[in-house]
Amino acid sequence: AIPHYRKAIKIKSGYASAHNNLGIALMRSNKNKEAIRHYKIAVKLNPEYSDAYYNLGNALMIEKKYMDAIVQFQISIKQNPEFADSHLMLANAFLREEKNEEAILHYKMCIKLKPGSANAHNNLGYTLLLEEKTEEAVFHIRTAIKLDPNLVKAHENLKRALRVMLF
């Protein structure tokens, strides 16, 4: 796929979608820094391209540039407030920066938009555990397990939560 997107960009360098798609292909090939460059070009060419901001945020998360990722996810959400995955990833970035209240807000928004997101329920549960809101945490972690019984982290979080409840 990479050569095809490079060819498309040579033919029409101002094609934001080609830059975004090349970024996706590059990330799949572990060429994250080059992917970031193409996502930045995509959003420069099309400042309303929510998916490209989201992808740029994901690439920045991999680079552990959480504050930069937060900015990109916020722009993505501004462009498309109902983009559940942007809320999820923004919450994850806030969690990495230990901004738990903001993380909780965006996990809840993701769940509102996409109730079947096991990851959002699990991550919300984990964050609520950090905030010592154990009963609410257990509810969300159990919901995550119902949605995806194979979600290992949810089972680990449930054990952690139940231990907290016992002591």
mmCIF file of C-alpha atoms in Angstrom:
data_model
loop_
_atom_site.group_PDB
_atom_site.id
_atom_site.type_symbol
_atom_site.label_atom_id
_atom_site.label_comp_id
_atom_site.label_asym_id
_atom_site.label_seq_id
_atom_site.Cartn_x
_atom_site.Cartn_y
_atom_site.Cartn_z
ATOM 1 C CA ALA A 1 0.000 0.000 0.000
ATOM 2 C CA ILE A 2 2.843 2.413 0.803
ATOM 3 C CA PRO A 3 4.134 2.622 -2.797
ATOM 4 C CA HIS A 4 0.601 3.264 -4.080
ATOM 5 C CA TYR A 5 0.015 6.160 -1.688
ATOM 6 C CA ARG A 6 3.453 7.602 -2.472
ATOM 7 C CA LYS A 7 2.572 7.458 -6.165
ATOM 8 C CA ALA A 8 -0.791 9.148 -5.535
ATOM 9 C CA ILE A 9 0.974 11.922 -3.611
ATOM 10 C CA LYS A 10 3.463 12.408 -6.465
ATOM 11 C CA ILE A 11 0.563 12.804 -8.879
ATOM 12 C CA LYS A 12 -1.428 15.091 -6.583
ATOM 13 C CA SER A 13 0.608 16.343 -3.607
ATOM 14 C CA GLY A 14 -2.329 18.294 -2.168
ATOM 15 C CA TYR A 15 -4.455 15.194 -1.618
ATOM 16 C CA ALA A 16 -5.001 15.109 2.170
ATOM 17 C CA SER A 17 -6.581 11.642 2.119
ATOM 18 C CA ALA A 18 -3.525 10.132 0.445
ATOM 19 C CA HIS A 19 -1.254 11.627 3.124
ATOM 20 C CA ASN A 20 -3.544 10.323 5.883
ATOM 21 C CA ASN A 21 -3.742 6.847 4.340
ATOM 22 C CA LEU A 22 0.002 6.766 3.797
ATOM 23 C CA GLY A 23 0.387 7.645 7.478
ATOM 24 C CA ILE A 24 -1.811 4.683 8.431
ATOM 25 C CA ALA A 25 0.211 2.339 6.216
ATOM 26 C CA LEU A 26 3.481 3.691 7.628
ATOM 27 C CA MET A 27 2.296 3.154 11.212
ATOM 28 C CA ARG A 28 1.442 -0.446 10.352
ATOM 29 C CA SER A 29 5.045 -0.783 9.167
ATOM 30 C CA ASN A 30 6.409 0.733 12.394
ATOM 31 C CA LYS A 31 7.491 3.927 10.629
ATOM 32 C CA ASN A 32 5.802 6.179 13.122
ATOM 33 C CA LYS A 33 7.889 9.332 12.718
ATOM 34 C CA GLU A 34 7.308 9.368 8.955
ATOM 35 C CA ALA A 35 3.604 8.713 9.585
ATOM 36 C CA ILE A 36 3.466 11.778 11.851
ATOM 37 C CA ARG A 37 4.943 13.896 9.066
ATOM 38 C CA HIS A 38 2.217 12.781 6.644
ATOM 39 C CA TYR A 39 -0.598 13.265 9.173
ATOM 40 C CA LYS A 40 0.667 16.813 9.755
ATOM 41 C CA ILE A 41 0.584 17.437 6.005
ATOM 42 C CA ALA A 42 -2.950 16.007 5.826
ATOM 43 C CA VAL A 43 -4.294 18.360 8.503
ATOM 44 C CA LYS A 44 -2.470 21.306 6.985
ATOM 45 C CA LEU A 45 -4.111 20.545 3.639
ATOM 46 C CA ASN A 46 -7.510 19.945 5.231
ATOM 47 C CA PRO A 47 -7.841 21.606 8.659
ATOM 48 C CA GLU A 48 -11.278 19.969 9.152
ATOM 49 C CA TYR A 49 -10.025 16.402 8.656
ATOM 50 C CA SER A 50 -11.057 14.840 11.994
ATOM 51 C CA ASP A 51 -9.693 11.380 11.165
ATOM 52 C CA ALA A 52 -6.248 12.773 10.376
ATOM 53 C CA TYR A 53 -6.092 14.608 13.728
ATOM 54 C CA TYR A 54 -7.174 11.366 15.426
ATOM 55 C CA ASN A 55 -4.482 9.377 13.597
ATOM 56 C CA LEU A 56 -1.877 12.019 14.416
ATOM 57 C CA GLY A 57 -2.900 11.784 18.069
ATOM 58 C CA ASN A 58 -2.491 7.996 17.999
ATOM 59 C CA ALA A 59 0.963 8.310 16.463
ATOM 60 C CA LEU A 60 1.959 10.833 19.126
ATOM 61 C CA MET A 61 0.708 8.458 21.849
ATOM 62 C CA ILE A 62 3.071 5.785 20.518
ATOM 63 C CA GLU A 63 5.891 8.336 20.802
ATOM 64 C CA LYS A 64 4.772 9.018 24.415
ATOM 65 C CA LYS A 65 4.055 12.662 23.526
ATOM 66 C CA TYR A 66 0.840 12.668 25.506
ATOM 67 C CA MET A 67 0.293 16.427 25.783
ATOM 68 C CA ASP A 68 0.742 16.801 22.015
ATOM 69 C CA ALA A 69 -1.654 13.902 21.494
ATOM 70 C CA ILE A 70 -4.228 15.567 23.750
ATOM 71 C CA VAL A 71 -4.207 18.632 21.504
ATOM 72 C CA GLN A 72 -4.782 16.516 18.391
ATOM 73 C CA PHE A 73 -7.633 14.514 19.933
ATOM 74 C CA GLN A 74 -9.252 17.737 21.132
ATOM 75 C CA ILE A 75 -9.129 19.142 17.610
ATOM 76 C CA SER A 76 -10.539 15.889 16.236
ATOM 77 C CA ILE A 77 -13.430 16.115 18.702
ATOM 78 C CA LYS A 78 -14.001 19.785 17.897
ATOM 79 C CA GLN A 79 -14.339 18.774 14.230
ATOM 80 C CA ASN A 80 -16.524 15.754 15.048
ATOM 81 C CA PRO A 81 -17.960 15.797 18.599
ATOM 82 C CA GLU A 82 -19.504 12.337 18.145
ATOM 83 C CA PHE A 83 -16.222 10.611 17.255
ATOM 84 C CA ALA A 84 -16.273 8.073 20.115
ATOM 85 C CA ASP A 85 -12.772 6.738 19.470
ATOM 86 C CA SER A 86 -11.307 10.243 19.741
ATOM 87 C CA HIS A 87 -12.952 10.587 23.160
ATOM 88 C CA LEU A 88 -11.503 7.206 24.154
ATOM 89 C CA MET A 89 -7.993 8.092 23.074
ATOM 90 C CA LEU A 90 -8.223 11.587 24.589
ATOM 91 C CA ALA A 91 -9.213 9.950 27.875
ATOM 92 C CA ASN A 92 -6.263 7.534 27.581
ATOM 93 C CA ALA A 93 -3.903 10.477 27.020
ATOM 94 C CA PHE A 94 -5.356 12.342 30.004
ATOM 95 C CA LEU A 95 -4.902 9.197 32.111
ATOM 96 C CA ARG A 96 -1.228 9.002 31.069
ATOM 97 C CA GLU A 97 -0.832 12.605 32.224
ATOM 98 C CA GLU A 98 -2.598 11.735 35.525
ATOM 99 C CA LYS A 99 -5.514 14.039 34.709
ATOM 100 C CA ASN A 100 -8.057 11.540 35.974
ATOM 101 C CA GLU A 101 -11.091 13.833 36.133
ATOM 102 C CA GLU A 102 -10.677 14.765 32.473
ATOM 103 C CA ALA A 103 -10.111 11.110 31.602
ATOM 104 C CA ILE A 104 -13.312 10.072 33.392
ATOM 105 C CA LEU A 105 -15.301 12.739 31.543
ATOM 106 C CA HIS A 106 -14.125 11.508 28.132
ATOM 107 C CA TYR A 107 -14.480 7.807 28.946
ATOM 108 C CA LYS A 108 -18.084 8.559 29.894
ATOM 109 C CA MET A 109 -18.582 10.509 26.663
ATOM 110 C CA CYS A 110 -17.170 7.590 24.669
ATOM 111 C CA ILE A 111 -19.546 5.201 26.441
ATOM 112 C CA LYS A 112 -22.476 7.513 25.753
ATOM 113 C CA LEU A 113 -21.580 7.534 22.049
ATOM 114 C CA LYS A 114 -20.511 3.879 21.863
ATOM 115 C CA PRO A 115 -22.048 1.883 24.743
ATOM 116 C CA GLY A 116 -20.510 -1.362 23.465
ATOM 117 C CA SER A 117 -16.920 -0.185 23.950
ATOM 118 C CA ALA A 118 -15.405 -2.714 26.335
ATOM 119 C CA ASN A 119 -12.152 -0.743 26.419
ATOM 120 C CA ALA A 120 -13.928 2.459 27.457
ATOM 121 C CA HIS A 121 -15.779 0.668 30.261
ATOM 122 C CA ASN A 122 -12.610 -1.055 31.454
ATOM 123 C CA ASN A 123 -10.467 2.074 31.308
ATOM 124 C CA LEU A 124 -13.176 4.089 33.060
ATOM 125 C CA GLY A 125 -13.328 1.411 35.738
ATOM 126 C CA TYR A 126 -9.561 1.494 36.177
ATOM 127 C CA THR A 127 -9.562 5.290 36.443
ATOM 128 C CA LEU A 128 -12.421 5.209 38.949
ATOM 129 C CA LEU A 129 -10.369 2.735 41.011
ATOM 130 C CA LEU A 130 -7.534 5.256 41.075
ATOM 131 C CA GLU A 131 -10.024 7.811 42.354
ATOM 132 C CA GLU A 132 -11.224 5.340 45.046
ATOM 133 C CA LYS A 133 -14.713 5.080 43.524
ATOM 134 C CA THR A 134 -14.658 1.315 43.819
ATOM 135 C CA GLU A 135 -18.334 0.404 43.436
ATOM 136 C CA GLU A 136 -18.738 2.423 40.237
ATOM 137 C CA ALA A 137 -15.416 1.018 39.030
ATOM 138 C CA VAL A 138 -16.598 -2.570 39.542
ATOM 139 C CA PHE A 139 -19.794 -1.838 37.608
ATOM 140 C CA HIS A 140 -17.858 -0.604 34.555
ATOM 141 C CA ILE A 141 -15.233 -3.333 34.717
ATOM 142 C CA ARG A 142 -17.929 -6.007 34.894
ATOM 143 C CA THR A 143 -19.678 -4.351 31.956
ATOM 144 C CA ALA A 144 -16.394 -4.519 30.026
ATOM 145 C CA ILE A 145 -16.103 -8.242 30.768
ATOM 146 C CA LYS A 146 -19.702 -8.842 29.631
ATOM 147 C CA LEU A 147 -18.953 -6.996 26.396
ATOM 148 C CA ASP A 148 -15.625 -8.761 25.839
ATOM 149 C CA PRO A 149 -14.990 -11.810 28.040
ATOM 150 C CA ASN A 150 -11.469 -12.091 26.582
ATOM 151 C CA LEU A 151 -10.376 -8.620 27.697
ATOM 152 C CA VAL A 152 -7.539 -9.682 30.017
ATOM 153 C CA LYS A 153 -6.976 -6.223 31.496
ATOM 154 C CA ALA A 154 -10.613 -6.112 32.626
ATOM 155 C CA HIS A 155 -10.213 -9.376 34.529
ATOM 156 C CA GLU A 156 -7.030 -8.019 36.141
ATOM 157 C CA ASN A 157 -8.815 -4.783 37.066
ATOM 158 C CA LEU A 158 -11.757 -6.689 38.538
ATOM 159 C CA LYS A 159 -9.395 -8.695 40.783
ATOM 160 C CA ARG A 160 -7.733 -5.447 41.857
ATOM 161 C CA ALA A 161 -11.112 -3.824 42.594
ATOM 162 C CA LEU A 162 -12.427 -6.796 44.559
ATOM 163 C CA ARG A 163 -9.243 -6.834 46.655
ATOM 164 C CA VAL A 164 -9.791 -3.160 47.451
ATOM 165 C CA MET A 165 -13.413 -3.892 48.462
ATOM 166 C CA LEU A 166 -12.310 -6.665 50.816
ATOM 167 C CA PHE A 167 -9.834 -4.461 52.718
#
